[in-house]
Coordinates of C-alpha atoms in Angstrom, one line a residue:
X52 CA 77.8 100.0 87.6
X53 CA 81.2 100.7 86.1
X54 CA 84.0 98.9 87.0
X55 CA 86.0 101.8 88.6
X56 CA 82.4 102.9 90.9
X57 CA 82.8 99.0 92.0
X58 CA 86.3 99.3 93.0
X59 CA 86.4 102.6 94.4
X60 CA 83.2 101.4 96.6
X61 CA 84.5 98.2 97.1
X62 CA 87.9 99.2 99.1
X63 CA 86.4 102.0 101.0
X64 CA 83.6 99.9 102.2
X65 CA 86.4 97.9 103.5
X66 CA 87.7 100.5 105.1
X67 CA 85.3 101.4 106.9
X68 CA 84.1 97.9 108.1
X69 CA 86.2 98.9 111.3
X70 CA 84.6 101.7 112.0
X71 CA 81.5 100.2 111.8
X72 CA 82.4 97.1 114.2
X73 CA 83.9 99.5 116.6
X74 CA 79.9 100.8 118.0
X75 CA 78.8 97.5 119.8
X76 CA 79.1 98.0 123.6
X77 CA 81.7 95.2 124.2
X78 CA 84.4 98.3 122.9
X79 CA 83.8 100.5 125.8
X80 CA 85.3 97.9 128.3
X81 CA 88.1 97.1 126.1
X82 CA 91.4 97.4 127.2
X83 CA 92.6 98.1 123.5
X84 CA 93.4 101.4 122.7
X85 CA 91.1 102.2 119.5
X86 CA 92.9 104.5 116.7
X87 CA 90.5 106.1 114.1
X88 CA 93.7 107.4 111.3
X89 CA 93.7 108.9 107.7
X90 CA 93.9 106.4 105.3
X91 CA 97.1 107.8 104.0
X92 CA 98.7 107.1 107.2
X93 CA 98.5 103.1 107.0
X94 CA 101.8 102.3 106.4
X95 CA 103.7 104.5 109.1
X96 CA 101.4 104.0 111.8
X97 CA 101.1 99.7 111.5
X98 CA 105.1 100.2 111.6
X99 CA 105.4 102.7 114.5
X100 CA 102.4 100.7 116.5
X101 CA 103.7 97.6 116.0
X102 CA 107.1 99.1 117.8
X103 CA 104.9 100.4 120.4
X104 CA 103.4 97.5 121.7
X105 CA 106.9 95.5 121.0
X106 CA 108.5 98.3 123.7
X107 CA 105.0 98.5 125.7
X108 CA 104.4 94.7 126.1
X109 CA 101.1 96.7 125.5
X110 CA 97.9 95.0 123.8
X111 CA 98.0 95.7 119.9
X112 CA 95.5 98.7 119.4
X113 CA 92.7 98.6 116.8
X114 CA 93.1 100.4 113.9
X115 CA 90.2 101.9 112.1
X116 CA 91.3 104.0 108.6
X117 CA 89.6 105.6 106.2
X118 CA 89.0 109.5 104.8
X119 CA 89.5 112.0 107.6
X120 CA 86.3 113.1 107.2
X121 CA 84.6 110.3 107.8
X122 CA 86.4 109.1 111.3
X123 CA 85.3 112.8 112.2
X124 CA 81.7 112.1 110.7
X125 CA 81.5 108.4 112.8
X126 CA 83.1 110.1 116.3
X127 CA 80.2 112.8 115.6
X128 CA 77.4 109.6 115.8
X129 CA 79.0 108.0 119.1
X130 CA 81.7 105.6 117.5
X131 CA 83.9 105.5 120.6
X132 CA 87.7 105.8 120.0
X133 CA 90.5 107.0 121.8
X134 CA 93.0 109.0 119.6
X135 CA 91.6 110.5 116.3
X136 CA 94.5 111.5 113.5
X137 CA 93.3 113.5 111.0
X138 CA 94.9 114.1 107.8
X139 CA 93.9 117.7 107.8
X140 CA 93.4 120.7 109.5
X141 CA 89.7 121.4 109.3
X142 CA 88.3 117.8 110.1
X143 CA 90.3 118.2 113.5
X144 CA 88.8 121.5 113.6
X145 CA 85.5 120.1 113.2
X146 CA 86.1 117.5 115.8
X147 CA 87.1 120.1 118.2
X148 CA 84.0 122.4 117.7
X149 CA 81.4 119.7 118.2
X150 CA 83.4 119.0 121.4
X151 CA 84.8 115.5 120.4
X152 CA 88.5 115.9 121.2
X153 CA 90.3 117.0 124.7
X154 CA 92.0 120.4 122.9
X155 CA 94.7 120.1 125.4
X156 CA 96.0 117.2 123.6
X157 CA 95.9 118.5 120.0
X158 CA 98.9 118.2 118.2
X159 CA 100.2 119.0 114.9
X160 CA 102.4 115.8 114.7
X161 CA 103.4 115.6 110.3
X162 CA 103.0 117.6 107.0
X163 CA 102.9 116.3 104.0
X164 CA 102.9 116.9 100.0
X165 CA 100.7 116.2 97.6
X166 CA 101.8 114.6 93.6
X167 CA 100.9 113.4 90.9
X168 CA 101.2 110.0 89.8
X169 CA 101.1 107.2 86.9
X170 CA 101.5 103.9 86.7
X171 CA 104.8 102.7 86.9
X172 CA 105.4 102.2 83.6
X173 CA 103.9 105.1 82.4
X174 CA 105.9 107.6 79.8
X175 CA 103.3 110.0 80.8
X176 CA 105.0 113.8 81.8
X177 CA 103.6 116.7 83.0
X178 CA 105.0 119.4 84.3
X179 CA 102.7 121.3 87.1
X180 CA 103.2 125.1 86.2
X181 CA 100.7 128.0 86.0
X182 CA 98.3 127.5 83.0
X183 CA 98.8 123.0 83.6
X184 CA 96.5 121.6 81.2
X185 CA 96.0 117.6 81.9
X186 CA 93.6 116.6 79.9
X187 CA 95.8 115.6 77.4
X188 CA 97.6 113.2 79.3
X189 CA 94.3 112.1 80.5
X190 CA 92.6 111.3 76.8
X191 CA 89.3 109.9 77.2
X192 CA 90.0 108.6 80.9
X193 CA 89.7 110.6 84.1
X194 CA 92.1 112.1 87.0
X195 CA 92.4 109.7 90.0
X196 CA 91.7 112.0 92.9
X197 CA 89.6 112.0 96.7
X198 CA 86.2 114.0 97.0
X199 CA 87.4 117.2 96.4
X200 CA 84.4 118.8 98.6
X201 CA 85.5 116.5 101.9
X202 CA 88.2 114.2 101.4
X203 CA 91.6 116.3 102.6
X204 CA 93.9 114.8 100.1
X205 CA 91.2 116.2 97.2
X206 CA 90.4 119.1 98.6
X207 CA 94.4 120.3 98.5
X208 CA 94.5 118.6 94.6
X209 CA 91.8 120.8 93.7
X210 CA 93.2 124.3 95.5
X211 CA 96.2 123.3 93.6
X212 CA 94.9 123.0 90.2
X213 CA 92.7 126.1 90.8
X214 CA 96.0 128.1 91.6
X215 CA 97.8 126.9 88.7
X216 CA 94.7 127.7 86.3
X217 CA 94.3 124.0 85.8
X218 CA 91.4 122.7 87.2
X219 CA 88.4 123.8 85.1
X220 CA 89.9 122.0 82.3
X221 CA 89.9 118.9 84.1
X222 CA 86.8 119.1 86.5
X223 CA 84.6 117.0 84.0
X224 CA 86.9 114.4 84.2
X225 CA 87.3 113.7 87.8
X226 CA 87.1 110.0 89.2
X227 CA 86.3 111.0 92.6
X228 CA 86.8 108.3 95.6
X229 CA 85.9 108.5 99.5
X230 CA 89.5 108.6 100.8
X231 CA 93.0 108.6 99.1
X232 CA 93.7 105.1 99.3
X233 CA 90.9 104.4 97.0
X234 CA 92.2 106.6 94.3
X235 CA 96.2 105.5 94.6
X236 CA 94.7 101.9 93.9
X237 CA 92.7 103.4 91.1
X238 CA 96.0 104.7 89.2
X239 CA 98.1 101.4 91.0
X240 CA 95.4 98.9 88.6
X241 CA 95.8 101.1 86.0
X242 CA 91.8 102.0 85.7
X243 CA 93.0 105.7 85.3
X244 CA 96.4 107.5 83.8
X245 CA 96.9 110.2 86.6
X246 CA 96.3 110.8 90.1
X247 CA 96.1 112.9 93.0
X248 CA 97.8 111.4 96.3
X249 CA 100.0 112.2 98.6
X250 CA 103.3 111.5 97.8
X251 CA 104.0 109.0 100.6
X252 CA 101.0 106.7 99.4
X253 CA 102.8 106.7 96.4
X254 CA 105.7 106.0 98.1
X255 CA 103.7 102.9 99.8
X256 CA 102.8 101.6 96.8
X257 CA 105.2 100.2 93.6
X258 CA 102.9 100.1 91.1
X259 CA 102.7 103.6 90.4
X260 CA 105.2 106.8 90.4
X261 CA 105.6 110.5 91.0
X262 CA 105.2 112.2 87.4
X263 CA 105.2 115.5 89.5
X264 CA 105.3 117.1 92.4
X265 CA 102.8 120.5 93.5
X266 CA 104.7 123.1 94.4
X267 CA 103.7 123.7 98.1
X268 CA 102.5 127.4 97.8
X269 CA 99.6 126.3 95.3
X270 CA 97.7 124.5 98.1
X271 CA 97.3 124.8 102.1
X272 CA 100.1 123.5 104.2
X273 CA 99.5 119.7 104.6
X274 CA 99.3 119.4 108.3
X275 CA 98.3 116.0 110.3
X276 CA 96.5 116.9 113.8
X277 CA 96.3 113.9 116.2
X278 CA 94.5 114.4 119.3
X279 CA 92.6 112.4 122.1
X280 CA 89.4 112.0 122.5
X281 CA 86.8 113.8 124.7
X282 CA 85.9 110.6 125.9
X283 CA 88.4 108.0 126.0
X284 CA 89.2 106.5 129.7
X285 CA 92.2 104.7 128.0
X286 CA 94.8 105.3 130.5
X287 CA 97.3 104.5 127.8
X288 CA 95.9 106.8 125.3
X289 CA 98.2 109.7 126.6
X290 CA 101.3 106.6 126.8
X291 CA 100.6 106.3 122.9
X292 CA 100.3 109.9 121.6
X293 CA 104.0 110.5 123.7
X294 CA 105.3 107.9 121.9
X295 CA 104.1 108.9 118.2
X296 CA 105.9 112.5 119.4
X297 CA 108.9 110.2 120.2
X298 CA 112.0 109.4 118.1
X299 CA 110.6 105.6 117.8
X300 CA 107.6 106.5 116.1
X301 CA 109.6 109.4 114.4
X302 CA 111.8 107.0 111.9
X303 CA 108.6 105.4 111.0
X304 CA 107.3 108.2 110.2
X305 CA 110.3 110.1 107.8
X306 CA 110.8 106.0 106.6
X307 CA 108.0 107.0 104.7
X308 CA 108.4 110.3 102.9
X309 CA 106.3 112.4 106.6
X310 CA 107.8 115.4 107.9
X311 CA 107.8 115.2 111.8
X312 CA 106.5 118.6 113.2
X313 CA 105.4 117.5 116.4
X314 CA 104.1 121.4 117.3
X315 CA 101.2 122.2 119.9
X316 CA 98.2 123.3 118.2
X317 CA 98.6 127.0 118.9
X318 CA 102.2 127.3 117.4
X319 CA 101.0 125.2 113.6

């Protein structure tokens, strides 16, 4: 198996091992709040959580992150949880239709924007205009970037490239990964030249840089829905989704590179 394949499989599968300890019965009487979160959301939501059970006195909830579409995918099969964030529209959407969320709760809490990167040290530049060819830049590797058929952050690199005329010269040289994390750390080992990611993992991460930046009408506003779960009995559930509305959770949030919409459902 190639080295990248290994990687890529490697992280996510340790992503994912907290989904998977989450389904033995012992959860259900847990006084833990249980988070599934987008991967891309790691570094904001230790920060603001850690300040909510500092103010709280409140038992430290556990986190499970990985690609949107898999939380949505594990809630689907049982995997109890109390609060689902979703880096995307339409796997909340999804949620919501197979009657997995309470819809009263939904809230479009950030937006986002998605770039692309190099390593650090990089003298790589592109610039993402109408007609973007990359596979110069990219040689004989491959472009860094989520499944672009599920994983939210790929699916808006792909629209992208598509609008600007750029992605059929590029689709043969995709190294697809199950959630963004996996492909920042791609580009952060230097296995591939470019990447896909939002621009606060590459904010999260000093190993690689913004080359460039899509322009926001070449993809779907970048909108992250957090809502709580059709069943959760957590009666701190509702305590924790006011707070991540609240200025606390707020500065953790902007700290790195979110924009705070905090809008009901109906208004996004």
């Amino acid at each position: 198996m190639p080295s990248n394949r290994r990687n890529v499989l490697g992280f996510t599968a340790a992503l994912l091992i907290g989904v998977a300890s989450f389904t033995g019965p012992a959860l259900a009487q847990s006084k833990e709040l249980v988070i599934f979160a987008a991967a891309s959301l790691k570094n904001a939501l230790d920060e603001a959580t850690a300040n909510w059970v500092k103010e709280s006195g409140k038992p430290a909830p556990k986190i499970s992150y990985a690609a949107s579409n898999a939380l949505a995918k594990q809630l689907e099969q049982g995997a109890p949880a109390d609060l689902f964030l979703s880096a995307d529209l339409d796997w909340m959407d999804y949620a919501a239709g197979k009657n997995l969320i309470n819809k009263d709760s939904r809230i479009s809490l950030l937006a986002n924007r998605i770039a692309l990167i190099a390593p650090a040290d990089a003298t790589t530049t592109v610039t993402l205009a109408p007609g973007v060819d990359l596979s110069a830049a990219l040689g004989s590797s491959r472009l860094a970037m989520g499944n672009v058929d599920s994983v939210p952050a790929g699916k808006y690199g792909k629209a992208a490239l598509e609008k600007l005329g750029g992605w059929d010269k590029v689709k043969d040289k995709i190294a697809q990964s199950d959630n963004v994390r996996a492909a920042l750390l791609l580009v952060s080992r230097g296995e591939a030249p470019l990447g896909i990611v939002y621009t606060t993992d590459a904010a999260a991460d000093p190993k690689v840089k913004v080359i460039a930046t899509f322009p926001e009408d070449t993809h779907p506003p970048i909108v992250y829905p957090v809502a709580i779960t059709k069943d959760s009995a957590n009666p701190d559930a509702q305590g924790f989704l006011t707070y991540l509305r609240g200025n606390g959770a707020k500065a953790s949030f902007e700290k790195q590179g979110f924009t705070v919409l905090n809008k009901p459902a109906s208004s996004s």
